[in-house]
Coordinates of C-alpha atoms and ligand atoms in Angstrom, one line a residue:
X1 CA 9.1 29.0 -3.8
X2 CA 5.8 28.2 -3.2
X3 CA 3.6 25.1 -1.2
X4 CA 1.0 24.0 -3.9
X5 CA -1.3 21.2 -3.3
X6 CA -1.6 18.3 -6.5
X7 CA -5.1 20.3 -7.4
X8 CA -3.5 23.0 -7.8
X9 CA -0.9 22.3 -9.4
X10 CA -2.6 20.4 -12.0
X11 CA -5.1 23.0 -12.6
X12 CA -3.6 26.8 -12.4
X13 CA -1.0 28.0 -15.1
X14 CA 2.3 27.7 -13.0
X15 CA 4.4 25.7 -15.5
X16 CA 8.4 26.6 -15.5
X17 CA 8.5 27.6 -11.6
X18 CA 9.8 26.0 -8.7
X19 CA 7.3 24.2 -6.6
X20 CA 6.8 22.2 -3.3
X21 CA 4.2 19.8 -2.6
X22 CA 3.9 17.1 0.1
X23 CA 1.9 13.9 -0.4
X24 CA 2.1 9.9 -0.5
X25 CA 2.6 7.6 -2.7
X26 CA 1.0 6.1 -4.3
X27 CA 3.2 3.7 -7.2
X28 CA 7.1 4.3 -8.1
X29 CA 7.9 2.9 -11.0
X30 CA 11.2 2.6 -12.9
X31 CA 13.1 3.5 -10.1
X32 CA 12.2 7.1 -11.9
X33 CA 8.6 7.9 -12.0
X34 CA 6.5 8.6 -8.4
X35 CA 2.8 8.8 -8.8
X36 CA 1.9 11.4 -5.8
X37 CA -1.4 11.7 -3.9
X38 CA -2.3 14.5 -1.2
X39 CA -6.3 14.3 -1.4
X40 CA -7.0 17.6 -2.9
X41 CA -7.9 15.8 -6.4
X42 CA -8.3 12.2 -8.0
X43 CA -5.8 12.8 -10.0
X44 CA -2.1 11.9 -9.2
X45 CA 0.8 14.1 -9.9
X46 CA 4.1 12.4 -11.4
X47 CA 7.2 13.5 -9.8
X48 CA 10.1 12.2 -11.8
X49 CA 13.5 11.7 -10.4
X50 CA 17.0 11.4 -11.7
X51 CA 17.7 7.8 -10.1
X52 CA 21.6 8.7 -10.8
X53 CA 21.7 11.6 -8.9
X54 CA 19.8 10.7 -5.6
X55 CA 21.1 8.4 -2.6
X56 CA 20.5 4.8 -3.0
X57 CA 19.0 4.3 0.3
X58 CA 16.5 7.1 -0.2
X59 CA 15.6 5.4 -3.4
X60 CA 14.6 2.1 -1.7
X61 CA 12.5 4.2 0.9
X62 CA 10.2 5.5 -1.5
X63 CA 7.4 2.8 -1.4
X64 CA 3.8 2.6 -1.9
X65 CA 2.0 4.9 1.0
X66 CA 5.1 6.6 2.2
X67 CA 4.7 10.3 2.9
X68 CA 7.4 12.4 1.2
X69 CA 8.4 16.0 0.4
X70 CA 9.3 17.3 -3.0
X71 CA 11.0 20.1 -4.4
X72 CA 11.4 20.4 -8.0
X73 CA 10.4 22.3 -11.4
X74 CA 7.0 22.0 -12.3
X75 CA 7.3 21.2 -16.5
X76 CA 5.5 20.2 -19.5
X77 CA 5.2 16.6 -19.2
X78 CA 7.0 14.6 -22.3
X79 CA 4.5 11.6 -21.2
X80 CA 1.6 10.2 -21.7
X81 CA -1.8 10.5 -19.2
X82 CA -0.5 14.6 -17.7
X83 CA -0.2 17.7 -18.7
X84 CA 2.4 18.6 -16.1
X85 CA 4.7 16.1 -13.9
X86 CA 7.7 17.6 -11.6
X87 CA 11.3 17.4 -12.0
X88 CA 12.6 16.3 -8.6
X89 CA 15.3 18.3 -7.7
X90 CA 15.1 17.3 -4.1
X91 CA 13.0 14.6 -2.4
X92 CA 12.6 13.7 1.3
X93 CA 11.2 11.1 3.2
X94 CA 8.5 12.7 5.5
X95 CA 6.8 9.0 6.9
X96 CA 8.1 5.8 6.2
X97 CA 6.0 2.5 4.8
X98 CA 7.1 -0.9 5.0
X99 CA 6.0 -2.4 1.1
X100 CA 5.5 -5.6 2.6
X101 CA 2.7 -5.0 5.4
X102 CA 0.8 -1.5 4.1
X103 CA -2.6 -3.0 3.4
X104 CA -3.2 -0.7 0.5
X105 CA -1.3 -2.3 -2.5
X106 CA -1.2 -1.1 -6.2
X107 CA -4.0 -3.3 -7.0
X108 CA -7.8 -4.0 -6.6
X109 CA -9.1 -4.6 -3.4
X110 CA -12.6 -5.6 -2.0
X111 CA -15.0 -3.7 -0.1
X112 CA -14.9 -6.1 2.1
X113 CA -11.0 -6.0 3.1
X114 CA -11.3 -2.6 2.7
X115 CA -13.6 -2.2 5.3
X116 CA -11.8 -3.4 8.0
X117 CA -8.8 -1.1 7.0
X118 CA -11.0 1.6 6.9
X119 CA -8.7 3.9 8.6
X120 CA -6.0 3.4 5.3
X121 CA -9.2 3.2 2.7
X122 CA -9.4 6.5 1.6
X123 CA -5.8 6.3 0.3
X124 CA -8.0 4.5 -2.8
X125 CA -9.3 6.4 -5.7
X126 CA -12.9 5.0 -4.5
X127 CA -13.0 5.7 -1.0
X128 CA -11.5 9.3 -1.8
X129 CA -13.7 10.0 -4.3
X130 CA -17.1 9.0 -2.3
X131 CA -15.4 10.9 0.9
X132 CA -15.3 13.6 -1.4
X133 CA -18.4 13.7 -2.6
X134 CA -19.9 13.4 0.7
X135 CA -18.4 16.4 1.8
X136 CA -19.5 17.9 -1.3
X137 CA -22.5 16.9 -0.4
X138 CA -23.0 17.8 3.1
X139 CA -22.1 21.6 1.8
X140 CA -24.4 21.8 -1.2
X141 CA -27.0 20.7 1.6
X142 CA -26.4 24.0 3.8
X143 CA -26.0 26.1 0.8
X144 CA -29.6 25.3 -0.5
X145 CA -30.7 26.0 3.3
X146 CA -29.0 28.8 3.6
X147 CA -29.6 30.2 0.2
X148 CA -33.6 29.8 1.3
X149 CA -34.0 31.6 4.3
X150 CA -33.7 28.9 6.6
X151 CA -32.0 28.3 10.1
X152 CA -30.0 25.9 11.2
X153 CA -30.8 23.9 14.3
X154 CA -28.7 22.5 16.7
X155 CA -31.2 19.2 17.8
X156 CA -29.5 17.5 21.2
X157 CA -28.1 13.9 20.6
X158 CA -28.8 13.3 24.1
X159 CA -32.7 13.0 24.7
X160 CA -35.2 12.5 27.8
X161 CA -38.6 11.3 25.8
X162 CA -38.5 8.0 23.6
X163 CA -41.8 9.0 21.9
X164 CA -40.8 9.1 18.8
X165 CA -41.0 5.4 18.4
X166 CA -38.5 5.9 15.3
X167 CA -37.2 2.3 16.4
X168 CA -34.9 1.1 19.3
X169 CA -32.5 3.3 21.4
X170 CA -29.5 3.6 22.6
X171 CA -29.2 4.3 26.2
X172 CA -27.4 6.7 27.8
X173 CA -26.1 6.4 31.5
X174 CA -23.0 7.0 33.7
X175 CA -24.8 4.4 36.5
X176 CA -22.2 1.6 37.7
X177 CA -23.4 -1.0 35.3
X178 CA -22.1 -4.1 37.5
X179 CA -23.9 -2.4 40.4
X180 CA -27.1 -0.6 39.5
X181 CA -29.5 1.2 41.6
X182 CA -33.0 -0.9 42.4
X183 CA -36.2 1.1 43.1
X184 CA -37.3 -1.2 45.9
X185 CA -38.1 -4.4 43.3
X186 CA -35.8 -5.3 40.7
X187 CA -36.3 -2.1 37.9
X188 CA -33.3 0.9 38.2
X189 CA -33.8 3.7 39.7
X190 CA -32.7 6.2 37.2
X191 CA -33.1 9.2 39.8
X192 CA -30.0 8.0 40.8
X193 CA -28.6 8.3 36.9
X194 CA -26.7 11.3 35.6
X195 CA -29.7 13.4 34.3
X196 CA -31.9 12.1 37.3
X197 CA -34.1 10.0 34.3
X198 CA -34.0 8.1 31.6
X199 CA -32.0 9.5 28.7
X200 CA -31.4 7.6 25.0
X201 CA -28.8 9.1 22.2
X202 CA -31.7 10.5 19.9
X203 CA -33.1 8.7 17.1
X204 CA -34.8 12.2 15.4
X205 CA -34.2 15.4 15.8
X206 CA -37.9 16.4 14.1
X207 CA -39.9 17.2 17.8
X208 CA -37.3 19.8 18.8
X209 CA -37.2 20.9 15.1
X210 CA -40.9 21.6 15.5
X211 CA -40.3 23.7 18.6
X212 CA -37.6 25.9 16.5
X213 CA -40.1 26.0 13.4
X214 CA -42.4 27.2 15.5
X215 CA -40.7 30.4 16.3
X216 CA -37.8 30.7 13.9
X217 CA -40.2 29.8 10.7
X218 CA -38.0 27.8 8.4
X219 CA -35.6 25.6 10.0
X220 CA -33.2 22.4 9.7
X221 CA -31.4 19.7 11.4
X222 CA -28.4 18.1 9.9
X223 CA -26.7 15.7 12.5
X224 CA -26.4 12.4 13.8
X225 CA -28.9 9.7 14.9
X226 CA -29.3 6.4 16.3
X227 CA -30.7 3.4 16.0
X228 CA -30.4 0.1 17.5
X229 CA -32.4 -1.7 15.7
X230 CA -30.8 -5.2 14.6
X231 CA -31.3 -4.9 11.0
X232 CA -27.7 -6.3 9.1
X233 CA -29.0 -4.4 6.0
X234 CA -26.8 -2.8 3.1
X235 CA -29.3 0.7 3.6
X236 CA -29.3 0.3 7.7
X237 CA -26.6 1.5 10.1
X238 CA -26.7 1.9 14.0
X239 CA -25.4 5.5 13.7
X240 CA -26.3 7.6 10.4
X241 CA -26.8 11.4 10.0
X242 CA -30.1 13.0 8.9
X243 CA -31.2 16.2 7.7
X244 CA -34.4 17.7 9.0
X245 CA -36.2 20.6 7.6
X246 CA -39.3 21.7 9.6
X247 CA -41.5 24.9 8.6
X248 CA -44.3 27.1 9.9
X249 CA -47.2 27.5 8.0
X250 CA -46.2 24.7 5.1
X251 CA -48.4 22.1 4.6
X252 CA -47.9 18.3 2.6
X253 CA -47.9 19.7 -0.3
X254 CA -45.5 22.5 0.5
X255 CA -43.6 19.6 2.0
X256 CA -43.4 17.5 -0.8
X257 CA -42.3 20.7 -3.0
X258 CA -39.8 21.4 -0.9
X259 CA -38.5 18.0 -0.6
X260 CA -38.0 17.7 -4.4
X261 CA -36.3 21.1 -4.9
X262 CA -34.2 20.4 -2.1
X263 CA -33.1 16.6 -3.6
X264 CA -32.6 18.0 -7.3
X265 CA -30.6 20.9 -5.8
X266 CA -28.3 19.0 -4.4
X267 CA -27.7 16.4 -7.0
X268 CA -27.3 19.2 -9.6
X269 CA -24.9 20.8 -7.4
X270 CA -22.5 17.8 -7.8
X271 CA -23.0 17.5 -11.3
X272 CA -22.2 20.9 -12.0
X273 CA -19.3 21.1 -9.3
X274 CA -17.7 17.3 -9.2
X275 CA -17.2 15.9 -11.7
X276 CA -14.3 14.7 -11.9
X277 CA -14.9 12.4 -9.0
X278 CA -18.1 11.6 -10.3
X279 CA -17.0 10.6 -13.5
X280 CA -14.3 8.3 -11.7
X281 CA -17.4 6.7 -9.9
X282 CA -19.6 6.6 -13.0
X283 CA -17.1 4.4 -14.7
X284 CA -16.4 2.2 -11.6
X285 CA -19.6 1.5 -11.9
X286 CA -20.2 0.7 -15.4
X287 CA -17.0 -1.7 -15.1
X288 CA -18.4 -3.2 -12.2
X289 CA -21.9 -3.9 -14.7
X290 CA -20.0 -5.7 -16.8
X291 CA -19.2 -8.3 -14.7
X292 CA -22.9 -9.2 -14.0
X293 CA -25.3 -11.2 -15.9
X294 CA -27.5 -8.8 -18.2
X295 CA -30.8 -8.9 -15.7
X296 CA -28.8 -6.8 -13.5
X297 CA -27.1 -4.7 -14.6
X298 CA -27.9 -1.0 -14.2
X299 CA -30.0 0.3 -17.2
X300 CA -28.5 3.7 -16.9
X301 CA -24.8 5.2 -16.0
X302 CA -24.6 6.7 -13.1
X303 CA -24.6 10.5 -14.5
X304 CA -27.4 9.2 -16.5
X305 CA -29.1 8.5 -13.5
X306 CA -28.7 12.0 -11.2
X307 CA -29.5 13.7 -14.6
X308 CA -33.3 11.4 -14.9
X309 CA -34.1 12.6 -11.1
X310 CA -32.7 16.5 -11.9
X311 CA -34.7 16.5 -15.3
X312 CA -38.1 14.9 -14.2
X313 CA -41.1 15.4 -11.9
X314 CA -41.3 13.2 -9.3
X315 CA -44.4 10.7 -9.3
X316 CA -46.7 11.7 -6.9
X317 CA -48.9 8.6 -5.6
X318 CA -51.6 8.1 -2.6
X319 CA -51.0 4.9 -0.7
X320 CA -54.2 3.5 -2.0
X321 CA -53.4 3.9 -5.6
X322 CA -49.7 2.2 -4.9
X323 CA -51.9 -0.8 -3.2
X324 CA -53.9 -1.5 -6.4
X325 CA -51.0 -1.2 -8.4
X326 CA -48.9 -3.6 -6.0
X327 CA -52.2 -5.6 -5.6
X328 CA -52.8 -6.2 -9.2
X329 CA -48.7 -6.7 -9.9
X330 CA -46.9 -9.6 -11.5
X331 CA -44.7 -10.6 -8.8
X332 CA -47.8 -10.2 -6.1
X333 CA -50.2 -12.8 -8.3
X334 CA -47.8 -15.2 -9.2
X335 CA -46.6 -14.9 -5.4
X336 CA -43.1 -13.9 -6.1
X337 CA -42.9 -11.5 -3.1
X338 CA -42.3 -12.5 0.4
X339 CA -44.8 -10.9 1.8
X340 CA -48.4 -10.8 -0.4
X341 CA -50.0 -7.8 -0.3
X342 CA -53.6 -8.5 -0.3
X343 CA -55.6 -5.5 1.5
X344 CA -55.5 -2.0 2.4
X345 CA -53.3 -1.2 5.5
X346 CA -50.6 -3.6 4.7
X347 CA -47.3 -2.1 5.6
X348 CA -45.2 -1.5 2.4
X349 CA -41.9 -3.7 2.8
X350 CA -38.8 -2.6 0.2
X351 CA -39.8 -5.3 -2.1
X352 CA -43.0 -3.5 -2.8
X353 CA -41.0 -0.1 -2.6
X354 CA -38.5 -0.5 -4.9
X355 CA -41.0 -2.6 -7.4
X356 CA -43.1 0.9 -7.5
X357 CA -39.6 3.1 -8.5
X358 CA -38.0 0.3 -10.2
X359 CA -40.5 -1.7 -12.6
X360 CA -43.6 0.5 -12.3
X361 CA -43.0 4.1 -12.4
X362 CA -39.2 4.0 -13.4
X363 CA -38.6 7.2 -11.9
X364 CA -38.4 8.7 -8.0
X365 CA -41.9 7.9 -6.3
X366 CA -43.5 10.3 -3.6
X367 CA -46.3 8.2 -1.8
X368 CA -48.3 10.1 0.5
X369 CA -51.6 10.0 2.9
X370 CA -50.5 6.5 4.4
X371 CA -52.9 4.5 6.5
X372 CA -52.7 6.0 10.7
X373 CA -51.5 2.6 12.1
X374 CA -48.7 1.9 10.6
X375 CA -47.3 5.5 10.8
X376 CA -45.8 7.8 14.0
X377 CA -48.5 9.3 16.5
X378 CA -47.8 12.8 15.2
X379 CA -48.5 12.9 11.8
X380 CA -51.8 15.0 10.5
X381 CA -55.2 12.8 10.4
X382 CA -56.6 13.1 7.1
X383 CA -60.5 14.0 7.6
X384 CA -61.7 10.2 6.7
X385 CA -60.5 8.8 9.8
X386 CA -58.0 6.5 8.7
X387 CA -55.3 8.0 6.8
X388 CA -52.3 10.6 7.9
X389 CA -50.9 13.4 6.1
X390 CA -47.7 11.3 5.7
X391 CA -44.9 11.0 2.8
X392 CA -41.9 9.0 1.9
X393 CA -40.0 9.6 -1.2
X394 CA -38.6 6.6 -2.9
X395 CA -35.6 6.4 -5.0
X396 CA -34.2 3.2 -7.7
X397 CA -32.0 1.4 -6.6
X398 CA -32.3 2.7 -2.6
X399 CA -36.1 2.6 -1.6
X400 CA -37.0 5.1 1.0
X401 CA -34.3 7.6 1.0
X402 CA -36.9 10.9 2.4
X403 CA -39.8 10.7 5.3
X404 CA -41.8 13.0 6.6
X405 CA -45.2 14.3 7.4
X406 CA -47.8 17.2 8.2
X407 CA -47.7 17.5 11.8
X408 CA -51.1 16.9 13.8
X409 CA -51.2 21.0 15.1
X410 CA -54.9 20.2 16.7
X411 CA -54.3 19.8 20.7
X412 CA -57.5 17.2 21.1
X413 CA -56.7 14.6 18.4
X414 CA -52.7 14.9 19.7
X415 CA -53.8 14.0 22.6
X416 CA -55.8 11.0 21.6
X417 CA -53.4 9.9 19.2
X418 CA -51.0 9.6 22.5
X419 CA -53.2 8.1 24.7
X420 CA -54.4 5.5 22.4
X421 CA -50.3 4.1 22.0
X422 CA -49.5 4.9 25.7
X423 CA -47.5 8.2 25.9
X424 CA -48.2 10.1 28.8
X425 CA -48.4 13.5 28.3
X426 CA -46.2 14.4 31.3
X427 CA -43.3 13.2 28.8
X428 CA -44.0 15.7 25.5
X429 CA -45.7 18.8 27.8
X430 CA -43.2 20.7 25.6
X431 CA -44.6 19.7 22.8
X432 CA -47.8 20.0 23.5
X433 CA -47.3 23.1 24.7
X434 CA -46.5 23.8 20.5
X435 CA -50.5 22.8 19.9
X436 CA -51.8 25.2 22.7
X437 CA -49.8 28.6 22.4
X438 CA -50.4 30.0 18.6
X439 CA -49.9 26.2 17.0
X440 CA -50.4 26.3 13.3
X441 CA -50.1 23.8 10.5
X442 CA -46.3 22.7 9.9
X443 CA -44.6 20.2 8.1
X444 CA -41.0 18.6 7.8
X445 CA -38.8 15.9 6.7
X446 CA -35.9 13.6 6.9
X447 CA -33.5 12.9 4.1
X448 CA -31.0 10.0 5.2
X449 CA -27.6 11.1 4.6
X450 CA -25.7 8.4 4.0
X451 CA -28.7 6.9 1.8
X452 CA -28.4 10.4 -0.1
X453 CA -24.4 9.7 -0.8
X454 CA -25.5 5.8 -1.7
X455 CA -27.7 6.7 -4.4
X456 CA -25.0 10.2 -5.7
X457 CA -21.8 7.6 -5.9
X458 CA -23.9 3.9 -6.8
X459 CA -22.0 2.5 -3.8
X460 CA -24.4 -0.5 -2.9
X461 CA -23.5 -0.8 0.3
X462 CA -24.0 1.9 3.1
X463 CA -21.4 1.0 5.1
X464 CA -19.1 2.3 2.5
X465 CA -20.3 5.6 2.5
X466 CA -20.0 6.8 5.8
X467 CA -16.2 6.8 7.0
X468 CA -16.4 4.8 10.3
X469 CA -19.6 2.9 10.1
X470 CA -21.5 1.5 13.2
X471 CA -23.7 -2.2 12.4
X472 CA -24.3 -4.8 14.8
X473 CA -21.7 -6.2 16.0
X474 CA -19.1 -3.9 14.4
X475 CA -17.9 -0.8 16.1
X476 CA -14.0 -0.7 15.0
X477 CA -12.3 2.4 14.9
Ligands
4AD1 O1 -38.5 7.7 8.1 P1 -37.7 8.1 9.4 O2 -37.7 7.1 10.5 O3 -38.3 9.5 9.8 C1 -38.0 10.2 10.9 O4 -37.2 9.9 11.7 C2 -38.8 11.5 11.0 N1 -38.7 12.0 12.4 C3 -38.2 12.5 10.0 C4 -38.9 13.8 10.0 O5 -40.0 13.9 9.6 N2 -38.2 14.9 10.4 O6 -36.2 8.4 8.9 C5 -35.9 9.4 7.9 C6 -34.9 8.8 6.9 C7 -35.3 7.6 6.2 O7 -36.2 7.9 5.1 C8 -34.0 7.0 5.7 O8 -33.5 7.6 4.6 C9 -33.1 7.3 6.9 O9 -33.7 8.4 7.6 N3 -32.9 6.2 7.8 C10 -31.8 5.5 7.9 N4 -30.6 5.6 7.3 C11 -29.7 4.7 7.6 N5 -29.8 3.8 8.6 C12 -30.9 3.7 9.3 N6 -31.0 2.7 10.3 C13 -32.0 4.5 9.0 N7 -33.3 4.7 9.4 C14 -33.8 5.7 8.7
MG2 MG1 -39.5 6.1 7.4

């Protein structure tokens, strides 16, 4: 007899034998039928069992979430809604549940609830299916690296330079908090701290990415990042994981290329290898339309929408162009967004993002060559002075979901980009090390993960995507 998990046995021709599977449960119904779930699939498998034959008191122990062991023939199903359902021929109780405290009932529940029983929420069709997809995810993103020559990097999550200037960090210390060290006045002396400095939990892995492009050729970052900024957003978390190409000799354009392949890629990956959960989401969300008013609802399914980004070019836009456009809009003459955009420079907030993907250009936006000031020290200056070789990609329904740049490769104007925000150069020698032994143009970018899964599954909020999220004020679990 053989072990089978419920994907399997739902999809391989092994009717008439004896099987064994283990899983929970998920509904019993009728005293007869057992709707069993291990995780391999959606898709429940219905174990039916002779109530006259089996124990009583075994029959009152299987309840909803309860992990059990079955043993039966695996048959034609005389039912509705499955192929194939399992004649019990001999049941046992691996893990009790009490019915009347599991969280997880047989019924709808809210994100919300769900969240704070986030260690029992992927025991839902939802949660399984987005945990699913992320993983599927998270593979077809090393496959496509992989499959293109590049390398993956390894970036530290503990780092010594805070130059990146990504937003607030974490710190990192085993000093005696209650009793710090004081450097004569009243600042710590952090020569007495682990590392003998000042260390942070990284909030990019891109400048050690750079170091690796720079000898390796093509390479990429896929792990976790910090940020403490205090921004109780749906598209913001504390911790959330990024993917980081960087490459030798690839310039914006390259970038942007590169950037698009990568993101259709992926999403056709999942249409082409998921589809059952992604049809399970696609109709969550259509449902969940339906109990909106008509202004906003989503104008396409969800398939609908991966296909439009897989089928179609991505709009390609300078800054300057998307500041007439926002200049000139509706909701910026008649003063409908908070904040007015009335001259060149303005930093875009994701009210003007998302009115360039969502009501202008209806499609995924690339904006590029982005005024210096309002972007990091180390992107590429453009030759007129005032504009870097910067681009973020913009998606419906999510805003920015990619940035990235051309690197500044010219040692002089590094330097003066650093000196003119305060970074000493003792802090990055490393990296300027890059723009004085064989530097060469490069570019790179980050995709945000979780943002990624967001806009693949139409979950709206972020903190449903990632299994254990960290926002201010919340780290349970
Ligand atoms: O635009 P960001 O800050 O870019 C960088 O960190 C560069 N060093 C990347 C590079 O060029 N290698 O962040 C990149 C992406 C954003 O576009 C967004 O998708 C995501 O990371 N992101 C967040 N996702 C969730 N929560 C947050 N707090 C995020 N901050 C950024
Ligand atoms: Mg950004």
């Amino acid at each position: 007899m053989q072990q089978f998990n419920v994907l399997e046995l739902l999809s391989q021709d092994i009717k008439h034998t004896e099987v064994e599977v283990k899983g929970w449960v998920r509904t019993f119904r009728a005293n007869r039928f057992i709707a069993l779930n291990d995780g391999s699939t959606l898709k429940n498998i219905q174990c039916v069992v002779d109530f006259e034959s089996i124990d009583e008191s075994l029959l009152k122990r299987i309840t909803t979430g309860a992990a059990i062991h079955i043993i039966g023939d695996l048959v034609e199903s005389q039912g509705k809604g499955q192929t194939v359902e399992i004649q019990v021929k001999n049941l046992s109780i691996l893990g009790d549940s009490d019915p009347d405290t599991y969280p997880i009932q047989p019924k709808k529940h809210s994100f919300e609830f769900l969240r704070e029983n986030a260690h029992l929420r992927t025991r839902t069709n939802t949660f399984s299916a987005v945990m699913r997809l992320r993983s599927a995810l998270s593979f077809a993103i090393h496959k496509y690296f992989n499959d293109n020559g590049f390398y993956y990097m390894h970036a530290p999550i503990i780092t010594g330079s805070d130059a990146e200037g990504a937003g607030e960090m974490f710190k990192v210390t085993s000093l005696d908090i209650e009793n710090l060290p004081k450097n004569g006045g009243d600042k710590v002396d952090f020569s007495k701290d682990f590392f003998g400095k000042e260390t942070n939990l990284t909030v990019s892995g891109q400048l050690e990415a750079e170091t690796y492009a720079m000898s390796l050729g093509k390479v990429y970052t896929f792990g976790p990042t910090f940020r403490a900024e205090n921004s109780n957003t749906s598209r913001h978390l504390a911790e959330f994981w990024m993917i980081e190409p960087e490459v030798a000799f690839m310039d914006l354009t390259g970038n942007m290329d590169l950037a698009e392949d990568f993101l259709k890629y992926v999403l056709k990956y999942i249409l082409e290898n998921n589809t059952e959960d992604l049809a399970f989401l696609d109709k969550r969300l259509q449902d969940e339309d339906k109990t909106k008013p008509q202004a906003e609802r989503n104008s396409m399914t969800l398939i609908e929408k991966l296909k439009f980004v897989t089928d179609n070019n991505f709009k390609r836009v300078s800054y300057t162009e998307a500041i007439d456009i926002l200049r000139n809009s509706k909701p910026n003459k008649k003063k409908k967004f908070q904040y007015i955009i009335d001259e060149w420079g303005a930093d875009l907030q994701s009210e003007h993002e998302r009115f360039l993907v969502e009501k202008h250009f209806k499609c995924p936006v690339i904006l590029f060559d982005y005024p210096a000031n309002i972007k990091a020290f180390y992107m590429r200056l453009n030759d007129d002075g005032k504009t870097v070789r910067a681009m973020d990609i913009l998606f419906p329904g999510i805003g920015e979901i990619v940035g990235g740049a051309q690197r500044e490769e010219r040692l002089e104007v590094l330097k003066e980009k650093m000196a003119a925000i305060d970074i000493p150069e003792e802090e990055l020698w490393w990296y300027l090390d890059l723009r004085k032994f064989g530097t060469a143009v490069h570019s790179g970018f980050g995709l945000g993960f979780e943002r990624l899964v967001m806009f693949t599954t139409g979950m709206s909020n972020i903190r449903d995507v990632i299994p254990f999220p960290r926002t201010p004020q919340n780290a349970e679990f």
